[in-house]
PDB file of C-alpha atoms in Angstrom:
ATOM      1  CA  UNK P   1     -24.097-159.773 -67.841  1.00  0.00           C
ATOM      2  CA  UNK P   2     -21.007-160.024 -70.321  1.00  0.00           C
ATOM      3  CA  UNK P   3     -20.167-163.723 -71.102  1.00  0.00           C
ATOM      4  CA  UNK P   4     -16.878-163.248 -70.183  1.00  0.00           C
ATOM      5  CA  UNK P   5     -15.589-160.410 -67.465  1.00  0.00           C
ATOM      6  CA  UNK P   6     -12.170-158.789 -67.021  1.00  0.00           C
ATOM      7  CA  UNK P   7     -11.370-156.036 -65.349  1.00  0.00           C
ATOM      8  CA  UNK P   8     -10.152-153.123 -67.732  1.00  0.00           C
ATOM      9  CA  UNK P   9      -7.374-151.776 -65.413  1.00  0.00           C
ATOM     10  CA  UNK P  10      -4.506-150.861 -65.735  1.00  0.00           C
ATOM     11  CA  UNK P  11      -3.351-153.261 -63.478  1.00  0.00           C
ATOM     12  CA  UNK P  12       0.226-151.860 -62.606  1.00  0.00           C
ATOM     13  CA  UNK P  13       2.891-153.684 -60.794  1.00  0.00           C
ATOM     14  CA  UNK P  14       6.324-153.147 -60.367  1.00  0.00           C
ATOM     15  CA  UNK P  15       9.333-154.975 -61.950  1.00  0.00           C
ATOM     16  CA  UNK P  16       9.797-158.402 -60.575  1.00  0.00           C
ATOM     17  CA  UNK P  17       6.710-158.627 -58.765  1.00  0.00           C
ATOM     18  CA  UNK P  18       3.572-161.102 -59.669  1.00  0.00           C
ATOM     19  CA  UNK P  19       0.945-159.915 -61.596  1.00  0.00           C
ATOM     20  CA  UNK P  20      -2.672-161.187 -61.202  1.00  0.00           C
ATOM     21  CA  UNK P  21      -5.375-161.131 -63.803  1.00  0.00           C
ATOM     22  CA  UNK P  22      -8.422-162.848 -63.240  1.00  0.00           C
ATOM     23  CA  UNK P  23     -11.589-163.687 -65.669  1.00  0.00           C
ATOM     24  CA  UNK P  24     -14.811-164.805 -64.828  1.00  0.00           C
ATOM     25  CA  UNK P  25     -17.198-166.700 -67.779  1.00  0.00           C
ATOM     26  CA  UNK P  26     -20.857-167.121 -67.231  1.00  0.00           C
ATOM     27  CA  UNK P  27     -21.543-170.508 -69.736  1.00  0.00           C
ATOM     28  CA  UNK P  28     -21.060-173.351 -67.190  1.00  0.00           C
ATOM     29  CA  UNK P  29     -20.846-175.518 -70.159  1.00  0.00           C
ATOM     30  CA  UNK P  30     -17.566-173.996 -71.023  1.00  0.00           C
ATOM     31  CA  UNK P  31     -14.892-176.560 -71.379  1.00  0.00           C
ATOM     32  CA  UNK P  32     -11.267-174.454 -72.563  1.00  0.00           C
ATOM     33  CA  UNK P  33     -10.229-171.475 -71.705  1.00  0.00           C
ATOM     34  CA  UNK P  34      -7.533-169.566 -72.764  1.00  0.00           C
ATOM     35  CA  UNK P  35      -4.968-166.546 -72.290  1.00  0.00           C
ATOM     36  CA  UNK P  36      -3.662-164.051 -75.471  1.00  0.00           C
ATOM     37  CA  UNK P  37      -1.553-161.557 -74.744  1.00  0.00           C
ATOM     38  CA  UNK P  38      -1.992-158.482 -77.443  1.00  0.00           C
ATOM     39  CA  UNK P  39       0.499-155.660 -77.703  1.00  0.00           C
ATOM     40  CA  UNK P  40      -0.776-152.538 -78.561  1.00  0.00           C
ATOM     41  CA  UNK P  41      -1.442-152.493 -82.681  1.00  0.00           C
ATOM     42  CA  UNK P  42      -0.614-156.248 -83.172  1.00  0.00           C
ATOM     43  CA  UNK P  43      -2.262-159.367 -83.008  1.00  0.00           C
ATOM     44  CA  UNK P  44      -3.158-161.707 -80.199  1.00  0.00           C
ATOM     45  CA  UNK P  45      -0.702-164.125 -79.177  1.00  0.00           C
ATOM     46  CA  UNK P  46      -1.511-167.694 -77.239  1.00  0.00           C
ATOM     47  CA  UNK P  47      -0.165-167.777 -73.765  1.00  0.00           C
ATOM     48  CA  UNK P  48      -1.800-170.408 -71.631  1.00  0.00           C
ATOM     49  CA  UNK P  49      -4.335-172.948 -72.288  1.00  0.00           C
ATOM     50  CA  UNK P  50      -6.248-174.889 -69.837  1.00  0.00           C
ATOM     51  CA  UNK P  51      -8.964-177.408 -69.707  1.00  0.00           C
ATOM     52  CA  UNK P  52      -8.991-179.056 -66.345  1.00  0.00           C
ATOM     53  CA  UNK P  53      -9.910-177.643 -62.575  1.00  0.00           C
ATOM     54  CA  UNK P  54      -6.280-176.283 -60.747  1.00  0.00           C
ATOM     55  CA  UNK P  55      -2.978-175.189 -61.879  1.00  0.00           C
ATOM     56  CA  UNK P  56      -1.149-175.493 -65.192  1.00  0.00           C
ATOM     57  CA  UNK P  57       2.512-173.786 -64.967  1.00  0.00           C
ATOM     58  CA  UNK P  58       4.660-172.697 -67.964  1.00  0.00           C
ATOM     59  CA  UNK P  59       7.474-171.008 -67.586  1.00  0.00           C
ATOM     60  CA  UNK P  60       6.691-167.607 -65.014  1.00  0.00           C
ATOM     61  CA  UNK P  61       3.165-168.115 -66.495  1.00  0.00           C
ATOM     62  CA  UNK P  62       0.367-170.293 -64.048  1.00  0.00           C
ATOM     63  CA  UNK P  63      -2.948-170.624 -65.240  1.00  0.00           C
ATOM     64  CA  UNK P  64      -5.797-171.644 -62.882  1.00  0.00           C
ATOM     65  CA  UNK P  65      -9.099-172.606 -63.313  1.00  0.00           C
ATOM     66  CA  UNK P  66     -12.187-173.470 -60.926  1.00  0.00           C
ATOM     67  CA  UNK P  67     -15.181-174.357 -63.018  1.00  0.00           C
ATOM     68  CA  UNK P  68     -17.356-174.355 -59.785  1.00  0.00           C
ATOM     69  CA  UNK P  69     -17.098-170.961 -59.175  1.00  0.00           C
ATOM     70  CA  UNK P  70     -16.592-170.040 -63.006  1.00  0.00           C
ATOM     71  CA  UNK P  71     -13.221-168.259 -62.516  1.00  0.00           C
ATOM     72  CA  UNK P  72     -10.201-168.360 -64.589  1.00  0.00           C
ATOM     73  CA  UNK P  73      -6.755-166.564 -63.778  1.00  0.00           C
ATOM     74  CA  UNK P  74      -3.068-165.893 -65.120  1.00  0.00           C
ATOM     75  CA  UNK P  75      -0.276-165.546 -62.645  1.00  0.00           C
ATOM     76  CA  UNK P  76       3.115-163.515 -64.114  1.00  0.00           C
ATOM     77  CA  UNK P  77       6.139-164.247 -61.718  1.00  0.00           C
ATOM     78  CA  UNK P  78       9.166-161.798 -62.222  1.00  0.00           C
ATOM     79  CA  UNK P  79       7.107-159.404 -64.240  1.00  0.00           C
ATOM     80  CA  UNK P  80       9.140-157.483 -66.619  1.00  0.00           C
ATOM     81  CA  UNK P  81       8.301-154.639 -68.662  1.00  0.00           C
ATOM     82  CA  UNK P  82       8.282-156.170 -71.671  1.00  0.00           C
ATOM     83  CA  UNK P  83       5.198-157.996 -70.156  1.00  0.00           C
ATOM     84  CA  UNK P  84       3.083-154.751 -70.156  1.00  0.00           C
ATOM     85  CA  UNK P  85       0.445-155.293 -72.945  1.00  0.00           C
ATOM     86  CA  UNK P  86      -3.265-156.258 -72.829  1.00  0.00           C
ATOM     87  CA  UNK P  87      -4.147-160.066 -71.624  1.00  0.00           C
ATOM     88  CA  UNK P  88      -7.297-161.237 -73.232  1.00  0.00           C
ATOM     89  CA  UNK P  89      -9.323-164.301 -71.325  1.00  0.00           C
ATOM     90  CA  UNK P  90     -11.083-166.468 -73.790  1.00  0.00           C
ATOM     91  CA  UNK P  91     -13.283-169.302 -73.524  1.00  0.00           C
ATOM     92  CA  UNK P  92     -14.922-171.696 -75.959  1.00  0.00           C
ATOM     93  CA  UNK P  93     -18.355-171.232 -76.847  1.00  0.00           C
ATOM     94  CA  UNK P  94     -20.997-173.074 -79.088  1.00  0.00           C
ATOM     95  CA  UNK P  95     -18.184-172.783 -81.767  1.00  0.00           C
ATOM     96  CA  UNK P  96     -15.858-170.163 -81.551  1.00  0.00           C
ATOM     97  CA  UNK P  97     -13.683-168.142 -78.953  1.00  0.00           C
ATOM     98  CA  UNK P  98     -15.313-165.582 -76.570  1.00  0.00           C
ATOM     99  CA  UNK P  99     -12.988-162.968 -75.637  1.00  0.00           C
ATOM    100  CA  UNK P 100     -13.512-160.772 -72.690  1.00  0.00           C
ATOM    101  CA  UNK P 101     -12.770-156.730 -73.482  1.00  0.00           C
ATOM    102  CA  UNK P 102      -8.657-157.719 -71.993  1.00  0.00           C
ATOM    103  CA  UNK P 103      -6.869-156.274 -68.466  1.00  0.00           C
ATOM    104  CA  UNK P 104      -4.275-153.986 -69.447  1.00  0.00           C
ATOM    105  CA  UNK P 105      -1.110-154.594 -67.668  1.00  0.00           C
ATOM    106  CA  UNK P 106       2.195-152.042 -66.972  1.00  0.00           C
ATOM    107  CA  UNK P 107       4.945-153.466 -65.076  1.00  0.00           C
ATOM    108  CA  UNK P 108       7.002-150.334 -63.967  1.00  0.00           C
ATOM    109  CA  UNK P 109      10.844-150.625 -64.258  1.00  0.00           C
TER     110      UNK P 109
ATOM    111  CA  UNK R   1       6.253-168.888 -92.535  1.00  0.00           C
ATOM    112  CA  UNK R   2       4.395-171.273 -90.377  1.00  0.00           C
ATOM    113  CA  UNK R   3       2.194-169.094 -89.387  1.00  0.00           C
ATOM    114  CA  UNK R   4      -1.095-167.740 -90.364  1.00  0.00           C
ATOM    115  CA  UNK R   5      -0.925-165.367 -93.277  1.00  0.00           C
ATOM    116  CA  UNK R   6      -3.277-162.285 -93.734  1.00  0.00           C
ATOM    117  CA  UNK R   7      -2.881-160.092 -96.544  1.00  0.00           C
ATOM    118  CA  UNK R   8      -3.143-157.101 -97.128  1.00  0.00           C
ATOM    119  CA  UNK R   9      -1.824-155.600 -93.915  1.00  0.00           C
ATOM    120  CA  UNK R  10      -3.815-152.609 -94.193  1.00  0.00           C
ATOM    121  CA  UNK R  11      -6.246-151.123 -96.512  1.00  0.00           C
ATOM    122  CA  UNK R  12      -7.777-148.179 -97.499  1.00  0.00           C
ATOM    123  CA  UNK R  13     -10.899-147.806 -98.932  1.00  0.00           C
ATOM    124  CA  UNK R  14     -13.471-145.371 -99.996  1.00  0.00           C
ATOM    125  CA  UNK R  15     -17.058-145.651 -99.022  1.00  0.00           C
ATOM    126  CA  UNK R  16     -18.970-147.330-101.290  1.00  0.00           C
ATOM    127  CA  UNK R  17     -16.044-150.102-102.446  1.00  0.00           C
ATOM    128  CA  UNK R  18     -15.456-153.679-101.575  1.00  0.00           C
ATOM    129  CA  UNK R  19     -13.075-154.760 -99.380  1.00  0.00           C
ATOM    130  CA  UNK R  20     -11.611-158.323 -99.710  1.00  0.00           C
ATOM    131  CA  UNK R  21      -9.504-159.774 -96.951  1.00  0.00           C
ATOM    132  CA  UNK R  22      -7.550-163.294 -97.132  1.00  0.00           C
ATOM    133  CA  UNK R  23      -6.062-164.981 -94.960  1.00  0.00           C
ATOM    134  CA  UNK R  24      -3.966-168.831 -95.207  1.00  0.00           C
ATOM    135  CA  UNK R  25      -3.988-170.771 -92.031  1.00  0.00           C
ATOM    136  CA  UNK R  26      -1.321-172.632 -90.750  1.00  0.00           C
ATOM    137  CA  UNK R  27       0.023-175.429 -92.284  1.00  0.00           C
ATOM    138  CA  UNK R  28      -1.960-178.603 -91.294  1.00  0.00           C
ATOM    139  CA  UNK R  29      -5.196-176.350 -90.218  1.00  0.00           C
ATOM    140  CA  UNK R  30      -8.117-176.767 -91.670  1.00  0.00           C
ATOM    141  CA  UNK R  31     -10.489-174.471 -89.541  1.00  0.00           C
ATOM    142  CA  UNK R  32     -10.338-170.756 -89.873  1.00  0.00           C
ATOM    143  CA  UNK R  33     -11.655-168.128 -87.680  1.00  0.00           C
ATOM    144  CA  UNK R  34     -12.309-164.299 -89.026  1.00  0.00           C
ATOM    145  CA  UNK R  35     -13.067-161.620 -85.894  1.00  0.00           C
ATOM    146  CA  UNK R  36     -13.093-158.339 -86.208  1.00  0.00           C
ATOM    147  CA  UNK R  37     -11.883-155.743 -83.750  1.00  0.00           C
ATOM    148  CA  UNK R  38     -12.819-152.295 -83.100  1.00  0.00           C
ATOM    149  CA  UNK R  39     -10.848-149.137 -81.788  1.00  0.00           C
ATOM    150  CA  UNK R  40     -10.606-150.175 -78.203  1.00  0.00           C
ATOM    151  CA  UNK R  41     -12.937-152.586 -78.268  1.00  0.00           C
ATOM    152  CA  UNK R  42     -12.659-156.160 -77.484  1.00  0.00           C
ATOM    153  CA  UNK R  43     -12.592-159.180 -79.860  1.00  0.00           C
ATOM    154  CA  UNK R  44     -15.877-160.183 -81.603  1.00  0.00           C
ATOM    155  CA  UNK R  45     -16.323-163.795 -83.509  1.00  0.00           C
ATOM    156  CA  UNK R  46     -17.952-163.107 -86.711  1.00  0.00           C
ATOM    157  CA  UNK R  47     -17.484-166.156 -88.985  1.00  0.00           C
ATOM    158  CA  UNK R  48     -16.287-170.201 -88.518  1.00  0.00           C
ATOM    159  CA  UNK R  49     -14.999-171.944 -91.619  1.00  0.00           C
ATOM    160  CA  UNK R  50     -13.901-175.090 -92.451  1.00  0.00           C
ATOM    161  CA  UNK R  51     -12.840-176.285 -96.596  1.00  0.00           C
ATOM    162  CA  UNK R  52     -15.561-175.141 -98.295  1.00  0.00           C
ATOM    163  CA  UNK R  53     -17.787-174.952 -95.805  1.00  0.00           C
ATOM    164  CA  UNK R  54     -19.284-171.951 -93.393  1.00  0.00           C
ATOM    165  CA  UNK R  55     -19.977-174.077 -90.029  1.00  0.00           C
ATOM    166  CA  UNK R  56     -21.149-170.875 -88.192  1.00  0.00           C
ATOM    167  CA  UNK R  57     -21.426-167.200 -89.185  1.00  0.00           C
ATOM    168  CA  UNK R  58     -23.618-166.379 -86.230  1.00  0.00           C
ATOM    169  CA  UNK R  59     -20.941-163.372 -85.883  1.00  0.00           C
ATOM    170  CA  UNK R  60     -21.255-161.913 -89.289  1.00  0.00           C
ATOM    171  CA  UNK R  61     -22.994-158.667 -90.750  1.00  0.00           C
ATOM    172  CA  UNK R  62     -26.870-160.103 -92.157  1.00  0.00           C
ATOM    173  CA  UNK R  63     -25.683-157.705 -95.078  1.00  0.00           C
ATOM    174  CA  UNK R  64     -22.470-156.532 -96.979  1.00  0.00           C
ATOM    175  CA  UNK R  65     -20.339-159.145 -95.397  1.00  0.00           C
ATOM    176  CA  UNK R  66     -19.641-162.887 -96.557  1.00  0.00           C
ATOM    177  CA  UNK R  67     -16.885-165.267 -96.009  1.00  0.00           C
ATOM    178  CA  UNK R  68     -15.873-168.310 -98.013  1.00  0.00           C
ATOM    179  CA  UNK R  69     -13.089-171.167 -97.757  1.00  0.00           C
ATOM    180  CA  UNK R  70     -12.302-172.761-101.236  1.00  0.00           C
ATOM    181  CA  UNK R  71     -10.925-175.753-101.833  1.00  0.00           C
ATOM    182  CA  UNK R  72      -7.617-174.293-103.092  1.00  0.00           C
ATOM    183  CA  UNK R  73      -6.402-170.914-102.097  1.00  0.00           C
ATOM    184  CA  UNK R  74      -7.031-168.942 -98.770  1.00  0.00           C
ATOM    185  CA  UNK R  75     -10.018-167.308 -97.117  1.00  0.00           C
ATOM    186  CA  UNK R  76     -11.648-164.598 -98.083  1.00  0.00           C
ATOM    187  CA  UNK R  77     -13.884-162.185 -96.595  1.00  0.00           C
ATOM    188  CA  UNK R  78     -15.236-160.177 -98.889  1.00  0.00           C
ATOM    189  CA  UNK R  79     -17.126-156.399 -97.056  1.00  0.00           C
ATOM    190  CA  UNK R  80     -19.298-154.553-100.057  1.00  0.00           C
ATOM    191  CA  UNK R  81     -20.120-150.845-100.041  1.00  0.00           C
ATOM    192  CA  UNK R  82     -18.259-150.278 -97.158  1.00  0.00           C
ATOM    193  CA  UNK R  83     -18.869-147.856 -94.584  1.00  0.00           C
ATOM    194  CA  UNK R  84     -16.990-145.858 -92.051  1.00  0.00           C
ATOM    195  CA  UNK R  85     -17.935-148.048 -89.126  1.00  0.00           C
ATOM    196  CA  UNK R  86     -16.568-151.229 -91.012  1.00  0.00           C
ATOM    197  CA  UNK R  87     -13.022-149.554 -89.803  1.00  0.00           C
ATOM    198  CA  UNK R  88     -11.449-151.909 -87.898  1.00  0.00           C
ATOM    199  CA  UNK R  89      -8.277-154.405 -87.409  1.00  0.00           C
ATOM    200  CA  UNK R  90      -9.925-157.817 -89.098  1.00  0.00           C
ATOM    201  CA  UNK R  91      -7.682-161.194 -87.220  1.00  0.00           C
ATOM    202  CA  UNK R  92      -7.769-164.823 -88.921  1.00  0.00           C
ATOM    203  CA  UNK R  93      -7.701-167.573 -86.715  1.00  0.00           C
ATOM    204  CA  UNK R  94      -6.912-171.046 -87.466  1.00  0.00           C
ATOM    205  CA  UNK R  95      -7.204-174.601 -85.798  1.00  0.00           C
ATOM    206  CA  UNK R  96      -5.926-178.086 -86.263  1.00  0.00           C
ATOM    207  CA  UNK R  97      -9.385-178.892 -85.158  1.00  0.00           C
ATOM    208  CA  UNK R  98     -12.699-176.993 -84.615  1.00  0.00           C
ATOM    209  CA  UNK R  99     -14.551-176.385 -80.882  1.00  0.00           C
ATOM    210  CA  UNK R 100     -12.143-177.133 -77.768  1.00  0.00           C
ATOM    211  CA  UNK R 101      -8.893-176.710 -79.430  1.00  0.00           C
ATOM    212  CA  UNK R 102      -6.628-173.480 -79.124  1.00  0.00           C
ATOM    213  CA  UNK R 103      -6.581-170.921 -81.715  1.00  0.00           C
ATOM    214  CA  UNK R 104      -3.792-169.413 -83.512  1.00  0.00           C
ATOM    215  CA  UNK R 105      -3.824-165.302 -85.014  1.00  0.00           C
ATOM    216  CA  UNK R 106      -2.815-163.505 -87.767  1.00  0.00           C
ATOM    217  CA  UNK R 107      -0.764-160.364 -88.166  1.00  0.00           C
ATOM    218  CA  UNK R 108      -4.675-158.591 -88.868  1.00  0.00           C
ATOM    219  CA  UNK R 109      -5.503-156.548 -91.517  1.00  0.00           C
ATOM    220  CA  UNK R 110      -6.150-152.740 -90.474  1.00  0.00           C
ATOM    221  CA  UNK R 111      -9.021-151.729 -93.162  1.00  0.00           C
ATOM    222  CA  UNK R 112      -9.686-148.217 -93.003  1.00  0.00           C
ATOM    223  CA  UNK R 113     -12.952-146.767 -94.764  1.00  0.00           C
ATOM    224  CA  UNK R 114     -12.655-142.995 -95.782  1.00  0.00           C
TER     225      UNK R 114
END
């Protein structure tokens, strides 16, 4: 079992519509977790963050998190196509970042 | 620039030579982060670094590779007698602190071994 699980995709939604991604981790003792979004050829860049069971919103961006059932998600409201890239899940482990292989998103104008 | 700074961008280099990557956190960090990713691959961990100290380089090569943080300057990681699987984009990451706190990337450095 990978330490942390995304689904591959593509994942493709049209313009304006909510995109789901969803993450599952398997260290229980995990205690942040994290969303990067990574265009193609360039370096990840820090979405969400989230350390606490429910809901954290930023902007169209909603992170959730249930640490009982080891899940993690991003919500994209009013996707747009500058949005299509690949969203890595992340989650601290004994020291560093563990980054699940990233859900490749295309919003479709 | 605020940000973290890797240099050089990309890099060629011929089997057989050394390959040394540096990268200068952001401004008030003091923990760095070097993974390395391959062609389509996913993100791998490979060393943890704090001034002058390695705190974790469970992620790193046992051989060829090594990593170091100096007191003054930026850090370096340093690949010897490179090979053609040692191709890959190389990220920084720094911290304001180590373990629960978010991480921030450099622009990479694409090293490609011919």
């Amino acid at each position: 079992q990978k330490e942390v699980e995304q689904n591959s995709g593509p994942l493709s939604v049209p313009e304006g519509a909510i995109a789901s991604l969803n993450c599952t981790y398997s260290d229980r003792g995990s205690q942040s977790f994290f969303w990067y979004r990574q265009y193609s050829g360039k370096s990840p860049e820090l979405i969400m963050f989230i350390y606490s069971n429910g809901d954290k919103e930023d902007g169209r961006f909603t992170a959730q998190l249930n640490k009982a059932s080891q899940y993690v998600s991003l919500l994209i409201r009013d996707s747009q196509p500058s949005d299509s890239a690949t969203y890595l899940c992340a989650v601290t482990g004994r020291r560093a970042l563990t980054f699940g292989s990233g859900t490749r998103l295309q919003v479709q104008p | 620039n605020a940000g973290v700074m890797q240099n050089p961008r990309h890099l060629v280099r011929r089997r057989g030579q050394e390959a040394r990557l540096r990268c200068s956190p952001m401004k008030g960090h003091s923990h760095v982060y070097w993974y390395r990713q391959l062609p389509e691959e996913g993100l791998k961990f490979m060393v943890y670094l704090q001034k002058e100290n390695i705190i974790d380089e469970s992620g790193m090569p046992k051989e060829r590779f090594s990593a170091e943080f100096p007191k003054e300057g930026p850090s370096i990681l340093r690949i010897q007698q490179v090979v053609r699987g040692d191709s890959a984009a190389y990220f920084c990451a720094s911290s304001p602190q180590g373990g629960l706190y978010e991480q921030y990337f450099g622009p990479g450095t694409r090293l490609t071994v011919t």
